[in-house]
mmCIF file of C-alpha atoms in Angstrom:
data_model
loop_
_atom_site.group_PDB
_atom_site.id
_atom_site.type_symbol
_atom_site.label_atom_id
_atom_site.label_comp_id
_atom_site.label_asym_id
_atom_site.label_seq_id
_atom_site.Cartn_x
_atom_site.Cartn_y
_atom_site.Cartn_z
ATOM 1 C CA MET A 1454 -44.402 85.710 108.950
ATOM 2 C CA SER A 1455 -41.894 86.019 111.593
ATOM 3 C CA PRO A 1456 -38.336 85.591 110.633
ATOM 4 C CA ASN A 1457 -38.018 83.028 113.279
ATOM 5 C CA ALA A 1458 -40.850 80.948 112.015
ATOM 6 C CA HIS A 1459 -40.082 77.275 111.287
ATOM 7 C CA ILE A 1460 -39.227 76.643 107.715
ATOM 8 C CA THR A 1461 -39.739 73.193 106.396
ATOM 9 C CA SER A 1462 -36.412 71.553 105.443
ATOM 10 C CA HIS A 1463 -35.991 69.912 102.066
ATOM 11 C CA ARG A 1464 -33.203 67.610 103.183
ATOM 12 C CA LYS A 1465 -33.771 63.873 103.226
ATOM 13 C CA PRO A 1466 -34.102 62.529 106.680
ATOM 14 C CA ARG A 1467 -30.935 60.879 107.879
ATOM 15 C CA ARG A 1468 -30.954 57.180 108.131
ATOM 16 C CA THR A 1469 -30.256 55.506 111.261
ATOM 17 C CA ALA A 1470 -27.246 53.340 111.834
ATOM 18 C CA THR A 1471 -29.350 50.217 111.676
ATOM 19 C CA GLN A 1472 -30.694 51.124 108.286
ATOM 20 C CA SER A 1473 -27.223 51.840 106.977
ATOM 21 C CA TRP A 1474 -25.973 48.488 108.179
ATOM 22 C CA VAL A 1475 -28.843 46.717 106.541
ATOM 23 C CA VAL A 1476 -28.156 48.506 103.285
ATOM 24 C CA ARG A 1477 -24.505 47.736 103.455
ATOM 25 C CA THR A 1478 -25.277 44.119 104.234
ATOM 26 C CA GLY A 1479 -27.587 43.922 101.207
ATOM 27 C CA VAL A 1480 -25.008 45.492 98.960
ATOM 28 C CA ALA A 1481 -22.370 43.095 100.204
ATOM 29 C CA GLY A 1482 -24.691 40.178 99.650
ATOM 30 C CA GLY A 1483 -25.402 41.324 96.116
ATOM 31 C CA VAL A 1484 -21.731 41.671 95.402
ATOM 32 C CA LEU A 1485 -21.051 38.217 96.759
ATOM 33 C CA SER A 1486 -23.918 36.809 94.703
ATOM 34 C CA THR A 1487 -22.534 38.473 91.638
ATOM 35 C CA LEU A 1488 -19.093 37.062 92.307
ATOM 36 C CA ALA A 1489 -20.575 33.613 92.849
ATOM 37 C CA VAL A 1490 -22.428 33.793 89.529
ATOM 38 C CA ALA A 1491 -19.330 35.089 87.790
ATOM 39 C CA GLY A 1492 -17.269 32.318 89.327
ATOM 40 C CA ALA A 1493 -19.729 29.723 88.175
ATOM 41 C CA GLY A 1494 -19.700 31.209 84.697
ATOM 42 C CA SER A 1495 -15.933 31.230 84.687
ATOM 43 C CA ALA A 1496 -15.862 27.604 85.751
ATOM 44 C CA THR A 1497 -18.277 26.685 82.968
ATOM 45 C CA ALA A 1498 -16.271 28.672 80.429
ATOM 46 C CA ALA A 1499 -13.109 27.018 81.650
ATOM 47 C CA GLU A 1500 -14.581 23.567 81.048
ATOM 48 C CA LYS A 1501 -15.577 24.213 77.369
ATOM 49 C CA PRO A 1502 -12.034 24.413 75.890
ATOM 50 C CA VAL A 1503 -11.367 21.047 77.467
ATOM 51 C CA GLU A 1504 -14.298 19.553 75.503
ATOM 52 C CA ALA A 1505 -13.135 21.275 72.245
ATOM 53 C CA THR A 1506 -9.642 19.938 72.772
ATOM 54 C CA VAL A 1507 -11.022 16.430 73.027
ATOM 55 C CA GLU A 1508 -12.884 16.750 69.621
ATOM 56 C CA MET A 1509 -9.989 18.354 67.605
ATOM 57 C CA PRO A 1510 -7.997 15.144 66.835
ATOM 58 C CA ALA A 1511 -11.034 13.542 65.176
ATOM 59 C CA VAL A 1512 -11.632 16.657 63.078
ATOM 60 C CA ASN A 1513 -7.959 16.858 62.108
ATOM 61 C CA ALA A 1514 -7.864 13.136 61.181
ATOM 62 C CA ALA A 1515 -10.966 13.461 58.962
ATOM 63 C CA LEU A 1516 -9.507 16.534 57.286
ATOM 64 C CA ALA A 1517 -6.156 14.802 56.739
ATOM 65 C CA THR A 1518 -7.935 11.754 55.246
ATOM 66 C CA SER A 1519 -9.942 13.985 52.906
ATOM 67 C CA ILE A 1520 -6.802 15.829 51.803
ATOM 68 C CA ALA A 1521 -4.945 12.546 51.268
ATOM 69 C CA GLN A 1522 -7.827 11.155 49.184
ATOM 70 C CA SER A 1523 -7.975 14.338 47.123
ATOM 71 C CA ALA A 1524 -4.210 14.222 46.564
ATOM 72 C CA ALA A 1525 -4.406 10.546 45.578
ATOM 73 C CA ALA A 1526 -7.242 11.273 43.142
ATOM 74 C CA THR A 1527 -5.280 14.181 41.658
ATOM 75 C CA GLN A 1528 -2.172 12.011 41.275
ATOM 76 C CA GLN A 1529 -4.193 9.198 39.654
ATOM 77 C CA THR A 1530 -5.712 11.675 37.228
ATOM 78 C CA ALA A 1531 -2.233 12.927 36.371
ATOM 79 C CA PHE A 1532 -1.058 9.349 35.822
ATOM 80 C CA ASP A 1533 -4.091 8.661 33.601
ATOM 81 C CA TYR A 1534 -3.381 11.752 31.513
ATOM 82 C CA GLN A 1535 0.276 10.789 31.208
ATOM 83 C CA GLU A 1536 -0.581 7.225 30.188
ATOM 84 C CA ARG A 1537 -3.106 8.481 27.641
ATOM 85 C CA ALA A 1538 -0.547 10.897 26.248
ATOM 86 C CA GLN A 1539 1.999 8.083 25.928
ATOM 87 C CA GLN A 1540 -0.575 5.875 24.190
ATOM 88 C CA ASP A 1541 -1.496 8.682 21.802
ATOM 89 C CA GLU A 1542 2.173 9.307 21.060
ATOM 90 C CA ALA A 1543 2.787 5.597 20.398
ATOM 91 C CA THR A 1544 -0.278 5.431 18.145
ATOM 92 C CA SER A 1545 0.903 8.492 16.231
ATOM 93 C CA LYS A 1546 4.335 6.930 15.735
ATOM 94 C CA VAL A 1547 2.807 3.677 14.474
ATOM 95 C CA GLU A 1548 0.522 5.534 12.085
ATOM 96 C CA ALA A 1549 3.409 7.664 10.839
ATOM 97 C CA ALA A 1550 5.551 4.562 10.278
ATOM 98 C CA ALA A 1551 2.700 2.821 8.446
ATOM 99 C CA LYS A 1552 2.130 5.846 6.231
ATOM 100 C CA LYS A 1553 5.841 6.103 5.497
ATOM 101 C CA ALA A 1554 5.961 2.407 4.554
ATOM 102 C CA ALA A 1555 2.892 2.782 2.341
ATOM 103 C CA ASP A 1556 4.386 5.830 0.616
ATOM 104 C CA GLU A 1557 7.656 3.986 0.095
ATOM 105 C CA ALA A 1558 5.830 0.977 -1.355
ATOM 106 C CA GLU A 1559 3.870 3.257 -3.677
ATOM 107 C CA ARG A 1560 7.080 4.956 -4.829
ATOM 108 C CA LYS A 1561 8.685 1.596 -5.520
ATOM 109 C CA ALA A 1562 5.607 0.378 -7.383
ATOM 110 C CA GLU A 1563 5.531 3.566 -9.449
ATOM 111 C CA ALA A 1564 9.234 3.213 -10.239
ATOM 112 C CA GLU A 1565 8.681 -0.405 -11.298
ATOM 113 C CA ARG A 1566 5.732 0.610 -13.492
ATOM 114 C CA LYS A 1567 7.806 3.302 -15.140
ATOM 115 C CA ALA A 1568 10.706 0.902 -15.658
ATOM 116 C CA ALA A 1569 8.384 -1.720 -17.154
ATOM 117 C CA ALA A 1570 6.787 0.885 -19.437
ATOM 118 C CA ALA A 1571 10.213 2.117 -20.542
ATOM 119 C CA LYS A 1572 11.351 -1.458 -21.191
ATOM 120 C CA GLU A 1573 8.215 -2.246 -23.183
ATOM 121 C CA LYS A 1574 8.629 0.925 -25.216
ATOM 122 C CA ARG A 1575 12.283 0.114 -25.871
ATOM 123 C CA GLU A 1576 11.443 -3.441 -26.962
ATOM 124 C CA LYS A 1577 8.739 -2.179 -29.305
ATOM 125 C CA GLU A 1578 11.137 0.318 -30.833
ATOM 126 C CA GLU A 1579 13.780 -2.377 -31.242
ATOM 127 C CA ALA A 1580 11.220 -4.713 -32.805
ATOM 128 C CA ARG A 1581 10.116 -2.015 -35.255
ATOM 129 C CA ALA A 1582 13.717 -1.280 -36.141
ATOM 130 C CA SER A 1583 14.385 -4.997 -36.594
ATOM 131 C CA ARG A 1584 11.349 -5.396 -38.860
ATOM 132 C CA ALA A 1585 12.422 -2.398 -40.888
ATOM 133 C CA ASN A 1586 15.924 -3.833 -41.293
ATOM 134 C CA GLU A 1587 14.532 -7.243 -42.235
ATOM 135 C CA ARG A 1588 12.221 -5.733 -44.809
ATOM 136 C CA GLN A 1589 15.094 -3.782 -46.290
ATOM 137 C CA SER A 1590 17.316 -6.878 -46.298
ATOM 138 C CA LEU A 1591 14.584 -9.019 -47.854
ATOM 139 C CA SER A 1592 13.898 -6.391 -50.503
ATOM 140 C CA SER A 1593 17.595 -6.160 -51.317
ATOM 141 C CA LYS A 1594 17.913 -9.949 -51.575
ATOM 142 C CA SER A 1595 14.784 -10.212 -53.696
ATOM 143 C CA ALA A 1596 16.080 -7.540 -56.029
ATOM 144 C CA ALA A 1597 19.467 -9.266 -56.269
ATOM 145 C CA GLN A 1598 17.802 -12.643 -56.896
ATOM 146 C CA THR A 1599 15.596 -11.167 -59.598
ATOM 147 C CA SER A 1600 18.627 -9.620 -61.268
ATOM 148 C CA GLU A 1601 20.533 -12.910 -61.053
ATOM 149 C CA ASP A 1602 17.616 -14.882 -62.508
ATOM 150 C CA ALA A 1603 17.293 -12.382 -65.320
ATOM 151 C CA ASP A 1604 21.004 -12.649 -66.164
ATOM 152 C CA ALA A 1605 21.084 -16.464 -65.938
ATOM 153 C CA PRO A 1606 20.464 -18.681 -69.028
ATOM 154 C CA ALA A 1607 16.859 -19.710 -69.466
ATOM 155 C CA SER A 1608 17.746 -23.411 -69.070
ATOM 156 C CA SER A 1609 19.486 -23.040 -65.691
ATOM 157 C CA PRO A 1610 17.324 -23.168 -62.519
ATOM 158 C CA SER A 1611 17.352 -20.282 -60.077
ATOM 159 C CA LYS A 1612 19.596 -20.341 -57.025
ATOM 160 C CA SER A 1613 16.585 -20.382 -54.720
ATOM 161 C CA SER A 1614 15.079 -23.467 -56.349
ATOM 162 C CA GLY A 1615 18.411 -25.261 -56.322
ATOM 163 C CA THR A 1616 18.914 -24.513 -52.595
ATOM 164 C CA ALA A 1617 15.426 -25.649 -51.685
ATOM 165 C CA THR A 1618 15.699 -28.933 -53.510
ATOM 166 C CA GLY A 1619 16.096 -31.803 -51.040
ATOM 167 C CA SER A 1620 16.065 -29.404 -48.046
ATOM 168 C CA THR A 1621 12.596 -30.157 -46.691
ATOM 169 C CA ALA A 1622 13.896 -33.214 -44.805
ATOM 170 C CA SER A 1623 16.498 -31.055 -43.033
ATOM 171 C CA LEU A 1624 13.822 -28.450 -42.267
ATOM 172 C CA VAL A 1625 11.447 -31.008 -40.737
ATOM 173 C CA SER A 1626 14.283 -32.719 -38.856
ATOM 174 C CA PHE A 1627 15.311 -29.432 -37.249
ATOM 175 C CA LEU A 1628 11.713 -28.600 -36.286
ATOM 176 C CA ARG A 1629 11.121 -32.005 -34.676
ATOM 177 C CA ALA A 1630 14.323 -31.585 -32.652
ATOM 178 C CA GLN A 1631 12.842 -28.416 -31.114
ATOM 179 C CA VAL A 1632 9.562 -29.995 -29.961
ATOM 180 C CA GLY A 1633 9.195 -29.736 -26.197
ATOM 181 C CA LYS A 1634 11.290 -26.595 -25.802
ATOM 182 C CA ALA A 1635 9.867 -23.510 -24.154
ATOM 183 C CA TYR A 1636 7.899 -20.702 -25.732
ATOM 184 C CA VAL A 1637 9.402 -17.322 -24.777
ATOM 185 C CA MET A 1638 8.220 -14.107 -26.383
ATOM 186 C CA GLY A 1639 10.988 -12.508 -28.436
ATOM 187 C CA SER A 1640 13.265 -15.564 -28.283
ATOM 188 C CA THR A 1641 14.961 -17.030 -31.367
ATOM 189 C CA GLY A 1642 16.688 -20.055 -29.811
ATOM 190 C CA PRO A 1643 18.392 -22.255 -29.265
ATOM 191 C CA SER A 1644 16.778 -23.172 -25.894
ATOM 192 C CA SER A 1645 13.478 -21.347 -26.457
ATOM 193 C CA TYR A 1646 11.544 -19.635 -29.262
ATOM 194 C CA ASP A 1647 8.454 -17.647 -30.035
ATOM 195 C CA CYS A 1648 6.406 -18.626 -33.117
ATOM 196 C CA SER A 1649 8.143 -16.459 -35.717
ATOM 197 C CA GLY A 1650 11.543 -17.026 -34.071
ATOM 198 C CA LEU A 1651 11.163 -20.794 -34.600
ATOM 199 C CA VAL A 1652 10.111 -20.413 -38.253
ATOM 200 C CA MET A 1653 12.999 -18.056 -38.954
ATOM 201 C CA ALA A 1654 15.512 -20.378 -37.229
ATOM 202 C CA ALA A 1655 14.171 -23.438 -39.120
ATOM 203 C CA TYR A 1656 14.528 -21.811 -42.535
ATOM 204 C CA SER A 1657 17.956 -20.446 -41.711
ATOM 205 C CA GLN A 1658 19.083 -24.113 -41.386
ATOM 206 C CA ILE A 1659 18.535 -24.539 -45.122
ATOM 207 C CA GLY A 1660 19.974 -21.158 -46.118
ATOM 208 C CA ILE A 1661 16.797 -19.098 -46.386
ATOM 209 C CA ASP A 1662 16.541 -15.820 -44.505
ATOM 210 C CA LEU A 1663 13.066 -14.821 -43.403
ATOM 211 C CA PRO A 1664 11.744 -11.692 -41.709
ATOM 212 C CA ARG A 1665 11.726 -11.823 -37.935
ATOM 213 C CA VAL A 1666 8.024 -11.283 -37.181
ATOM 214 C CA SER A 1667 4.871 -13.203 -38.143
ATOM 215 C CA GLN A 1668 3.276 -10.224 -39.932
ATOM 216 C CA ASP A 1669 6.140 -10.101 -42.447
ATOM 217 C CA GLN A 1670 6.561 -13.883 -42.682
ATOM 218 C CA SER A 1671 2.914 -14.209 -43.794
ATOM 219 C CA THR A 1672 3.815 -12.316 -46.991
ATOM 220 C CA ALA A 1673 7.377 -13.607 -47.481
ATOM 221 C CA GLY A 1674 6.470 -16.067 -50.244
ATOM 222 C CA THR A 1675 3.714 -17.058 -52.633
ATOM 223 C CA GLN A 1676 0.225 -17.320 -51.189
ATOM 224 C CA VAL A 1677 -1.148 -20.871 -51.477
ATOM 225 C CA SER A 1678 -4.417 -22.533 -50.486
ATOM 226 C CA THR A 1679 -4.509 -24.481 -47.236
ATOM 227 C CA SER A 1680 -6.090 -27.332 -49.261
ATOM 228 C CA ASN A 1681 -2.996 -27.573 -51.481
ATOM 229 C CA LEU A 1682 -0.129 -27.539 -48.990
ATOM 230 C CA GLN A 1683 3.390 -28.890 -49.400
ATOM 231 C CA VAL A 1684 5.958 -29.783 -46.760
ATOM 232 C CA GLY A 1685 7.744 -26.629 -45.672
ATOM 233 C CA ASP A 1686 4.897 -24.195 -46.360
ATOM 234 C CA ILE A 1687 4.514 -21.465 -43.729
ATOM 235 C CA LEU A 1688 1.082 -21.484 -42.113
ATOM 236 C CA TYR A 1689 -0.296 -18.290 -40.623
ATOM 237 C CA TRP A 1690 -3.244 -17.282 -38.466
ATOM 238 C CA GLY A 1691 -4.863 -13.917 -39.090
ATOM 239 C CA SER A 1692 -4.725 -12.007 -42.354
ATOM 240 C CA ALA A 1693 -1.710 -11.809 -44.653
ATOM 241 C CA GLY A 1694 0.489 -8.915 -43.584
ATOM 242 C CA SER A 1695 -1.013 -8.757 -40.089
ATOM 243 C CA ALA A 1696 -0.804 -12.390 -38.962
ATOM 244 C CA TYR A 1697 -0.532 -12.976 -35.227
ATOM 245 C CA HIS A 1698 0.834 -16.559 -35.349
ATOM 246 C CA VAL A 1699 2.874 -18.771 -37.704
ATOM 247 C CA ALA A 1700 4.015 -22.409 -37.929
ATOM 248 C CA VAL A 1701 5.466 -24.823 -40.516
ATOM 249 C CA TYR A 1702 3.557 -27.574 -42.337
ATOM 250 C CA ILE A 1703 5.451 -30.907 -42.078
ATOM 251 C CA GLY A 1704 3.096 -33.095 -44.119
ATOM 252 C CA GLY A 1705 0.488 -35.686 -43.179
ATOM 253 C CA GLY A 1706 -1.938 -32.965 -42.101
ATOM 254 C CA LYS A 1707 0.352 -31.809 -39.270
ATOM 255 C CA PHE A 1708 2.367 -28.741 -38.359
ATOM 256 C CA ILE A 1709 5.065 -27.812 -35.840
ATOM 257 C CA GLY A 1710 5.069 -24.439 -34.099
ATOM 258 C CA ALA A 1711 5.882 -22.558 -30.927
ATOM 259 C CA GLN A 1712 2.297 -22.482 -29.767
ATOM 260 C CA ASN A 1713 2.155 -20.537 -26.474
ATOM 261 C CA PRO A 1714 3.872 -20.274 -23.061
ATOM 262 C CA SER A 1715 1.712 -23.100 -21.670
ATOM 263 C CA THR A 1716 2.401 -25.743 -24.314
ATOM 264 C CA GLY A 1717 5.758 -24.602 -25.707
ATOM 265 C CA ILE A 1718 6.849 -26.037 -29.072
ATOM 266 C CA VAL A 1719 4.440 -28.754 -30.219
ATOM 267 C CA GLU A 1720 3.493 -30.958 -33.161
ATOM 268 C CA ARG A 1721 -0.243 -30.807 -33.855
ATOM 269 C CA ASP A 1722 -2.841 -31.924 -36.391
ATOM 270 C CA MET A 1723 -4.245 -29.199 -38.608
ATOM 271 C CA SER A 1724 -7.650 -29.820 -37.036
ATOM 272 C CA TYR A 1725 -6.266 -28.665 -33.676
ATOM 273 C CA SER A 1726 -6.179 -25.088 -34.953
ATOM 274 C CA PRO A 1727 -6.911 -24.606 -38.671
ATOM 275 C CA PRO A 1728 -4.724 -21.830 -40.152
ATOM 276 C CA THR A 1729 -6.087 -18.865 -42.080
ATOM 277 C CA GLY A 1730 -3.620 -19.069 -44.959
ATOM 278 C CA ALA A 1731 -0.206 -20.233 -46.128
ATOM 279 C CA VAL A 1732 2.799 -19.032 -48.114
ATOM 280 C CA ARG A 1733 5.360 -21.095 -50.006
ATOM 281 C CA VAL A 1734 9.020 -20.120 -49.929
ATOM 282 C CA LEU A 1735 10.634 -23.389 -51.116
#
């Protein structure tokens, strides 16, 4: 091939001026279209915050209401707990005070029981001591009387018989003067008596000393039958030596005695309460 032969060119053919203008016009139109779309989008985007701004107050108000309600509920719960705690504390104080009062009452009751038991024990001891002294005194007087009777001439009456003579009227008179007075356990007069206290006081009016208690008085003289009684005989209920009640026979089938706390000192027929036995000391 000749060096001057035509060689095909690989360059793109050059556009004409008209084609270039058309291209540039198309490019410009595309750019303007793009700007128009972008402007529309910007306008739309610019309108949305306005709508959100309009809805925010309603959302904020609902949220504030919810928070306020929650706070109110929390405060009410706190008040309820506080009130319950105060009620529980008040109840505890009342229960503690009630328990303290009950304990105090129990202590007082126990102290009173102990005092009553001590008093009863003391009275029993004093009664035993009194009975022992009376037995000793009665034994001494009996021994002295026996010695005196033995030393006295056979024709002269004993001192006891001489003292008793004509004394039954004084004995009965004293007993009738006591009718209506009160029965008080352990009392020996003059405003009140128990059964053995009245018998002892009556016989002391005519110079005869008797033991203090009914058990000893039921053996203080000669045992006699209740079908062969004399005025002034001591009647007893129970067995001799362990009698639980005594009175004095005043004749006519009657006796006078300190019966009980309900009736006091009374005059009664024998049929009211038949005695178990009797002793004669006059």
